Coordinates of C-alpha atoms and ligand atoms in Angstrom, one line a residue:
M173 CA -13.0 24.8 -28.2
P174 CA -10.2 27.0 -27.9
S175 CA -8.4 26.3 -24.7
R176 CA -6.4 28.5 -22.5
P177 CA -3.6 27.6 -21.4
L178 CA -3.1 27.7 -17.6
P179 CA -0.5 30.8 -16.4
A180 CA 2.7 29.7 -15.1
G181 CA 3.0 29.9 -11.2
L182 CA -0.4 28.9 -10.1
H183 CA -0.9 27.3 -6.4
R184 CA -1.3 23.9 -5.6
D185 CA -5.1 24.5 -4.4
T186 CA -5.3 26.0 -7.8
L187 CA -3.9 23.2 -10.0
A188 CA -5.8 20.5 -8.3
V189 CA -9.0 21.7 -9.7
R190 CA -7.7 22.7 -13.0
T191 CA -4.8 20.6 -14.5
A192 CA -6.1 18.4 -17.3
L193 CA -6.1 18.1 -21.0
P194 CA -8.4 21.1 -22.7
P195 CA -11.8 20.3 -23.1
S196 CA -13.3 18.8 -26.2
Q197 CA -15.2 20.5 -29.1
H198 CA -18.2 20.7 -26.4
G199 CA -16.8 22.6 -23.5
E200 CA -17.4 20.4 -20.8
N201 CA -16.4 22.1 -17.7
S202 CA -16.3 18.8 -15.7
E203 CA -13.7 16.5 -17.5
A204 CA -14.8 14.1 -19.6
L205 CA -15.0 10.6 -19.2
F206 CA -13.3 8.7 -22.0
L207 CA -14.5 5.4 -22.0
T208 CA -13.0 4.0 -24.9
S209 CA -10.7 1.0 -25.7
A210 CA -9.8 2.4 -29.5
Y211 CA -9.6 5.4 -31.4
V212 CA -10.7 5.9 -34.8
Q213 CA -7.7 7.1 -36.8
P214 CA -8.6 9.7 -40.1
D215 CA -6.4 7.4 -42.2
A216 CA -4.0 4.7 -42.3
A217 CA -1.0 6.8 -42.9
T218 CA -2.0 9.2 -39.9
A219 CA -2.5 5.7 -38.1
A220 CA 0.9 4.3 -39.0
Q221 CA 2.5 7.5 -37.8
R222 CA 0.6 7.8 -34.4
F223 CA 1.3 4.1 -33.8
A224 CA 5.1 4.8 -34.4
Q225 CA 5.5 7.7 -31.9
S226 CA 2.6 6.3 -29.5
E227 CA 2.1 10.3 -28.6
D228 CA -1.4 10.4 -30.1
F229 CA -4.3 8.0 -28.9
T230 CA -4.8 4.9 -30.6
Y231 CA -5.6 2.2 -28.2
S232 CA -6.5 2.7 -24.3
R233 CA -3.5 0.5 -23.2
T234 CA -0.9 3.0 -24.8
G235 CA -3.0 6.0 -23.8
N236 CA -6.3 7.6 -23.0
P237 CA -7.6 11.0 -22.5
T238 CA -9.1 11.1 -19.1
V239 CA -6.2 9.1 -17.4
R240 CA -3.8 11.5 -19.6
S241 CA -5.6 14.2 -17.8
L242 CA -5.1 12.4 -14.0
E243 CA -1.6 12.0 -15.0
A244 CA -0.9 16.0 -15.6
R245 CA -2.9 16.4 -12.5
L246 CA -0.9 14.2 -10.4
A247 CA 2.3 15.5 -11.6
A248 CA 1.6 19.2 -10.8
L249 CA 0.5 18.0 -7.3
E250 CA 3.5 15.9 -6.4
G251 CA 6.1 18.9 -8.5
T252 CA 7.1 16.7 -11.1
E253 CA 7.6 16.5 -14.5
A254 CA 5.0 13.6 -15.2
A255 CA 3.4 11.1 -13.6
I256 CA 2.1 7.6 -15.1
A257 CA -1.0 6.2 -13.5
T258 CA -1.3 2.3 -12.9
S259 CA -4.2 0.2 -12.3
T260 CA -3.6 0.0 -8.2
G261 CA -0.7 1.1 -6.1
M262 CA 0.9 -2.0 -5.8
S263 CA 0.6 -2.2 -9.9
A264 CA 2.8 0.9 -9.5
I265 CA 5.3 -0.8 -7.5
L266 CA 5.8 -4.0 -9.8
L267 CA 6.0 -1.2 -12.4
L268 CA 8.4 0.6 -10.8
G269 CA 10.7 -2.8 -10.8
M270 CA 10.0 -4.0 -14.0
G271 CA 11.7 -0.9 -15.5
L272 CA 14.4 -0.5 -12.9
L273 CA 15.7 -3.4 -12.1
Q274 CA 17.0 -6.4 -13.9
A275 CA 18.7 -9.7 -12.4
G276 CA 21.2 -9.2 -10.4
D277 CA 20.2 -6.6 -9.2
H278 CA 20.1 -5.0 -5.3
V279 CA 17.5 -2.9 -3.7
V280 CA 17.2 -1.5 -0.1
C281 CA 13.5 -1.2 1.3
S282 CA 12.5 -0.7 5.0
R283 CA 11.4 -3.3 6.9
S284 CA 8.2 -1.3 7.9
V285 CA 6.3 -0.6 4.5
F286 CA 2.9 -1.8 3.5
G287 CA 2.9 -5.7 3.8
S288 CA 2.0 -6.4 0.4
T289 CA 4.9 -4.4 -0.7
I290 CA 7.2 -6.7 1.4
N291 CA 5.9 -9.8 -0.5
L292 CA 6.8 -8.4 -3.8
F293 CA 10.5 -7.5 -3.2
A294 CA 11.0 -10.7 -1.0
K295 CA 9.2 -13.3 -3.0
E296 CA 8.1 -11.8 -6.5
F297 CA 10.8 -9.8 -7.7
A298 CA 13.4 -11.8 -6.1
K299 CA 12.0 -15.5 -8.6
F300 CA 13.2 -12.8 -11.8
G301 CA 16.9 -12.4 -9.5
V302 CA 16.4 -9.4 -7.5
E303 CA 17.4 -9.2 -4.1
T304 CA 16.2 -7.0 -1.1
T305 CA 17.6 -6.1 1.7
F306 CA 15.4 -4.9 4.6
V307 CA 16.6 -2.3 7.0
S308 CA 15.2 -0.1 9.7
Q309 CA 12.5 2.5 8.8
T310 CA 14.6 5.1 11.0
D311 CA 18.0 4.6 11.4
P312 CA 19.6 5.9 8.0
A313 CA 23.1 4.1 8.8
E314 CA 21.6 1.3 7.9
W315 CA 20.7 2.0 4.7
Q316 CA 23.9 3.3 3.9
A317 CA 25.6 -0.3 5.4
A318 CA 23.1 -2.4 3.3
L319 CA 24.9 -0.5 -0.1
R320 CA 26.3 -3.1 -2.8
P321 CA 28.1 -2.3 -5.9
R322 CA 24.7 -4.0 -7.6
T323 CA 22.2 -1.7 -5.5
R324 CA 20.4 0.0 -8.0
L325 CA 17.1 1.3 -5.4
L326 CA 16.0 2.5 -2.2
F327 CA 12.6 1.9 -1.8
A328 CA 10.9 3.6 1.0
E329 CA 7.6 4.7 2.6
T330 CA 6.8 7.5 5.3
P331 CA 4.6 8.1 7.2
T332 CA 4.3 3.7 7.4
N333 CA 1.4 1.6 7.7
P334 CA 0.2 0.9 10.6
L335 CA 2.5 2.9 13.0
N336 CA 3.2 6.2 11.7
E337 CA 7.1 5.6 11.4
V338 CA 9.1 8.2 9.5
C339 CA 12.2 8.2 7.9
D340 CA 14.4 11.2 6.6
I341 CA 13.6 11.4 3.0
A342 CA 16.2 14.1 2.5
A343 CA 19.1 11.9 4.3
L344 CA 17.7 8.8 2.0
A345 CA 18.2 10.7 -1.1
A346 CA 21.4 11.8 -0.1
I347 CA 22.9 8.2 0.2
A348 CA 21.1 6.5 -2.9
H349 CA 22.8 9.3 -5.1
G350 CA 26.0 8.9 -3.3
A351 CA 25.5 5.1 -4.7
G352 CA 24.3 5.8 -7.8
A353 CA 20.8 4.5 -7.1
L354 CA 17.5 6.1 -7.0
L355 CA 14.9 6.5 -4.6
A356 CA 11.4 6.0 -4.7
V357 CA 8.9 7.2 -2.3
D358 CA 5.6 5.7 -1.8
N359 CA 4.2 8.9 -0.2
T360 CA 0.4 7.3 0.2
Y361 CA -0.1 8.4 3.3
A362 CA 1.0 11.7 3.6
T363 CA -0.5 12.5 0.1
P364 CA 1.3 16.0 -1.9
T365 CA -1.0 17.6 0.5
L366 CA 1.4 17.3 3.4
Q367 CA 4.5 16.0 2.0
Q368 CA 6.5 16.5 -1.3
P369 CA 9.3 13.7 -1.5
A370 CA 10.6 15.2 -4.7
A371 CA 11.4 18.7 -3.0
L372 CA 13.4 16.7 -0.7
G373 CA 15.4 14.5 -3.2
A374 CA 13.4 11.8 -3.7
D375 CA 13.8 10.2 -7.6
V376 CA 10.1 8.5 -8.0
V377 CA 7.1 9.5 -6.1
M378 CA 5.0 6.3 -5.7
H379 CA 1.0 6.1 -4.8
S380 CA -1.5 4.3 -4.0
A381 CA -4.3 6.9 -5.1
T382 CA -7.2 4.3 -3.7
K383 CA -6.5 5.7 -0.3
Y384 CA -7.0 9.5 0.0
M385 CA -6.5 10.5 -3.8
D386 CA -9.7 9.0 -4.6
G387 CA -10.8 9.7 -0.7
Q388 CA -14.1 8.1 -1.0
G389 CA -13.0 4.9 -0.8
R390 CA -14.7 3.6 -4.1
V391 CA -11.9 2.5 -6.7
M392 CA -8.1 0.9 -6.9
A393 CA -5.6 3.5 -8.2
G394 CA -2.2 3.8 -8.5
A395 CA 0.5 5.6 -9.7
L396 CA 4.5 7.1 -10.4
C397 CA 5.6 10.3 -10.6
G398 CA 9.1 11.3 -11.2
P399 CA 11.0 12.9 -14.4
K400 CA 10.4 12.8 -18.1
H401 CA 13.3 10.5 -18.5
L402 CA 12.2 7.9 -16.0
I403 CA 8.6 8.1 -16.2
V404 CA 8.1 8.9 -20.1
D405 CA 11.3 6.8 -21.3
V406 CA 11.6 3.7 -18.7
F407 CA 8.4 3.4 -17.1
G408 CA 6.3 4.1 -20.4
P409 CA 7.3 1.3 -22.3
V410 CA 7.1 -1.3 -20.2
M411 CA 3.5 0.2 -19.0
R412 CA 2.4 0.0 -23.1
T413 CA 3.9 -3.8 -23.2
A414 CA 2.6 -5.2 -20.0
G415 CA -0.3 -3.2 -19.6
M416 CA -0.9 -2.2 -16.1
V417 CA -3.2 0.6 -17.1
L418 CA -5.4 2.5 -14.8
A419 CA -9.2 2.0 -16.1
P420 CA -10.8 5.3 -17.5
F421 CA -13.6 5.4 -15.0
N422 CA -11.2 4.7 -12.1
A423 CA -9.0 7.7 -13.5
W424 CA -12.4 10.4 -13.8
V425 CA -13.1 9.4 -9.7
V426 CA -9.9 9.6 -8.9
L427 CA -9.3 13.2 -10.7
K428 CA -12.5 14.6 -9.2
G429 CA -11.1 13.3 -5.7
L430 CA -7.9 15.3 -6.2
E431 CA -10.1 18.4 -6.6
T432 CA -11.1 18.2 -3.0
L433 CA -7.6 16.0 -1.6
S434 CA -6.1 19.3 0.0
L435 CA -9.8 20.3 1.8
R436 CA -10.1 16.4 2.9
M437 CA -6.5 16.0 4.1
H438 CA -6.5 19.0 6.7
A439 CA -10.1 18.2 7.8
Q440 CA -9.1 14.5 8.6
S441 CA -5.4 15.0 9.8
E442 CA -6.9 17.8 12.9
R443 CA -9.9 15.4 13.9
A444 CA -6.7 12.4 13.5
L445 CA -4.6 14.9 16.0
T446 CA -8.2 15.3 18.6
I447 CA -8.4 11.7 19.0
A448 CA -4.9 10.6 19.2
H449 CA -4.5 13.2 22.4
W450 CA -7.5 11.9 24.0
L451 CA -6.4 8.5 23.4
E452 CA -3.3 9.4 24.9
T453 CA -5.4 10.2 28.2
R454 CA -7.2 6.6 28.0
P455 CA -6.1 4.0 30.5
E456 CA -6.6 0.7 28.8
L457 CA -4.3 2.1 26.3
G458 CA -0.7 1.6 26.0
R459 CA 0.9 3.7 23.0
V460 CA -0.5 5.9 20.8
Y461 CA 1.5 6.1 17.2
Y462 CA 0.6 9.7 15.8
P463 CA 3.0 11.6 14.4
S464 CA 2.0 15.4 15.7
L465 CA 2.0 13.7 19.2
P466 CA 5.3 14.7 21.4
S467 CA 5.7 11.1 22.3
H468 CA 6.3 10.1 18.7
P469 CA 10.0 9.1 18.3
Q470 CA 10.3 11.1 15.0
H471 CA 8.1 13.7 15.8
A472 CA 10.4 16.7 15.0
L473 CA 11.4 15.5 11.6
A474 CA 7.6 14.8 10.6
M475 CA 6.5 17.9 11.5
R476 CA 9.4 19.6 9.4
Q477 CA 8.8 16.9 6.6
Q478 CA 5.1 16.6 6.4
S479 CA 4.1 20.7 6.8
G480 CA 3.4 20.1 10.5
Q481 CA 0.8 17.5 10.3
G482 CA 0.5 14.0 11.2
G483 CA -2.1 12.8 8.6
A484 CA -5.1 11.0 9.3
V485 CA -4.3 7.4 10.2
L486 CA -3.2 6.5 13.9
S487 CA -2.5 3.2 15.8
F488 CA -2.8 2.3 19.6
D489 CA -2.1 -0.4 21.2
L490 CA -4.1 -2.0 24.0
K491 CA -2.6 -3.2 27.1
A492 CA -2.8 -6.7 28.1
D493 CA -0.3 -9.9 29.8
S494 CA 0.2 -11.9 26.7
P495 CA -0.6 -12.0 22.6
E496 CA -3.7 -13.9 23.3
A497 CA -5.3 -11.5 25.5
A498 CA -4.1 -8.4 23.6
R499 CA -6.0 -10.2 20.4
A500 CA -9.4 -10.9 22.6
A501 CA -9.2 -7.1 23.7
A502 CA -8.7 -5.9 20.3
F503 CA -11.0 -7.7 19.1
H504 CA -13.5 -6.4 21.7
V505 CA -12.9 -3.0 21.2
I506 CA -13.4 -3.6 17.2
D507 CA -16.8 -5.7 17.5
S508 CA -18.2 -3.0 19.8
T509 CA -18.2 -0.5 17.8
R510 CA -21.5 0.4 15.8
V511 CA -20.6 3.5 13.9
L512 CA -16.8 2.9 12.4
S513 CA -16.6 0.1 9.3
V514 CA -14.2 -2.8 10.5
A515 CA -12.7 -2.9 7.1
T516 CA -9.2 -2.9 5.6
N517 CA -8.7 0.3 4.0
L518 CA -7.7 4.2 4.5
G519 CA -8.5 7.6 2.7
D520 CA -12.0 6.7 3.0
T521 CA -14.5 10.0 4.4
K522 CA -15.8 6.9 6.5
S523 CA -13.6 6.0 9.6
I524 CA -12.2 2.6 9.2
I525 CA -10.7 0.1 12.2
T526 CA -8.7 -2.6 11.2
H527 CA -6.5 -5.5 13.5
P528 CA -3.6 -5.2 11.2
A529 CA -1.6 -8.4 12.7
T530 CA -4.7 -10.8 11.3
T531 CA -5.4 -8.5 8.0
S532 CA -3.0 -6.0 6.4
H533 CA -0.2 -7.9 8.0
G534 CA -1.9 -11.1 8.6
R535 CA 0.4 -13.1 5.2
L536 CA 4.0 -12.1 7.1
T537 CA 5.3 -14.5 9.2
E538 CA 5.5 -14.2 13.0
A539 CA 9.0 -12.8 12.7
Q540 CA 8.5 -10.2 9.9
R541 CA 5.6 -9.1 12.0
Q542 CA 7.6 -8.9 15.0
A543 CA 10.6 -6.9 13.1
A544 CA 7.6 -4.7 12.1
G545 CA 5.8 -4.0 15.3
I546 CA 2.4 -5.3 14.8
G547 CA 1.3 -6.9 18.1
Q548 CA -1.6 -8.7 18.8
G549 CA -3.0 -5.5 20.8
L550 CA -2.7 -3.1 18.0
I551 CA -5.6 -1.4 16.4
R552 CA -5.3 1.3 13.7
L553 CA -7.7 3.5 12.8
A554 CA -7.7 5.3 9.7
V555 CA -9.7 8.8 10.8
G556 CA -12.9 9.9 8.0
L557 CA -14.9 12.8 8.0
E558 CA -17.3 11.8 10.8
H559 CA -17.6 14.2 14.2
V560 CA -14.7 13.3 16.2
G561 CA -17.3 13.1 19.6
D562 CA -19.1 9.7 17.5
I563 CA -16.0 8.1 16.7
T564 CA -14.9 8.6 20.5
D565 CA -17.4 7.3 21.7
D566 CA -17.7 4.6 19.7
L567 CA -14.4 3.6 20.5
L568 CA -15.6 3.9 24.1
R569 CA -18.4 1.2 23.9
G570 CA -15.4 -1.3 23.7
L571 CA -12.6 0.6 26.0
T572 CA -14.9 0.8 28.7
T573 CA -16.0 -3.0 28.6
L574 CA -12.8 -5.0 28.3
T575 CA -12.4 -7.9 30.3
T576 CA -9.2 -8.7 29.6
R577 CA -6.7 -6.7 31.2
Ligands
PLP764 C1 -2.6 0.6 0.3 C2 -1.4 1.0 0.0 C3 -0.5 -0.2 -1.1 C4 -1.0 -0.7 -2.1 O1 -2.0 -0.1 -3.0 P1 -3.6 -0.7 -3.6 O2 -3.8 0.4 -4.3 O3 -4.1 -1.4 -2.6 O4 -2.9 -2.0 -4.5 C5 0.8 0.8 -0.9 N1 1.3 1.2 0.1 C6 0.2 2.0 1.1 C7 1.1 2.8 1.9 C8 -0.8 1.7 1.1 O5 -1.6 2.2 2.2

């Protein structure tokens, strides 16, 4: 099949469905799934050459055409030169650390990031002599003050899970670069549909593609996006040795997911905004955490940074007199639902209701949880594609029958 290269200047929506390796000789219109561990070489000399330069396909730990198509599409969406796909979002952060850090190095990280991210930096990387200082999500002065001569990496996530706290990517990039360090941003929540951290100065964009990129809660996947000198030259060799590769089938599922990412993000974000406004009118609730609400502390920054949209995750606090009463109320609201999924995931077309304090953030110490602002009365709702009225009715079943106030 002679392949026609895509013209320059295409819009992101077009790149999301068109960017891939050229089709095989059969001319398939839907990208092929290459379920193979090894690749037959034409002769021993070619094999020797391919193994030496690791450009062509030899073994799927070092490269697979389906995974390569996903990487090309991801890079096109994030506006970076390259991308490297990983088995999960956490293994993307593992790859980031293995590629950039060594014993004696120092990292500055927001204390509001994903629970497993905190554990990876605070416990696992610490075993290898990498120290991490955790700072305020929202105050760049704390990041600046935490810098040390051996600070190599600033790690941010915005908006954060589950409170939707927003950090200023451009400000953090300036702080990192002023200190000769790199800024990595976890863009799982906003996705490139709403936010492109590289355009704001981030050096590496990290993803849990398990979430909106797959979009239907089927497979786990992750990625790092960035310039070639990092993705190809720094992370590529670590990946080939350490092997946290994405399985071809999972890559294919996410590749297909990316084709509808923009439609889903806009539709789910719109539903989340409607529900957030409705939640703000409910007397049973304390704060509602959603960036599009004018009551959100970083509302203006979020709207500027996220294409004017809040994303599809919101959280709310139930009013209660004690942590025990708050937890009982939260469990009641969750257990009263009949449509929503009681699960710990987000980015699915099925709306998911979660109690962060006992699930996603359950492994943190109470002090770490307090610092991250995750109370016992907090409920997270990852809004999917159901009818908004059915979601609010499902929440009302519990809200209107609360006994612990
Ligand atoms: C889920 C998630 C991760 C971890 O990704 P996995 O694919 O579960 O390994 C990291 N960051 C954020 C913001 C997430 O939501």
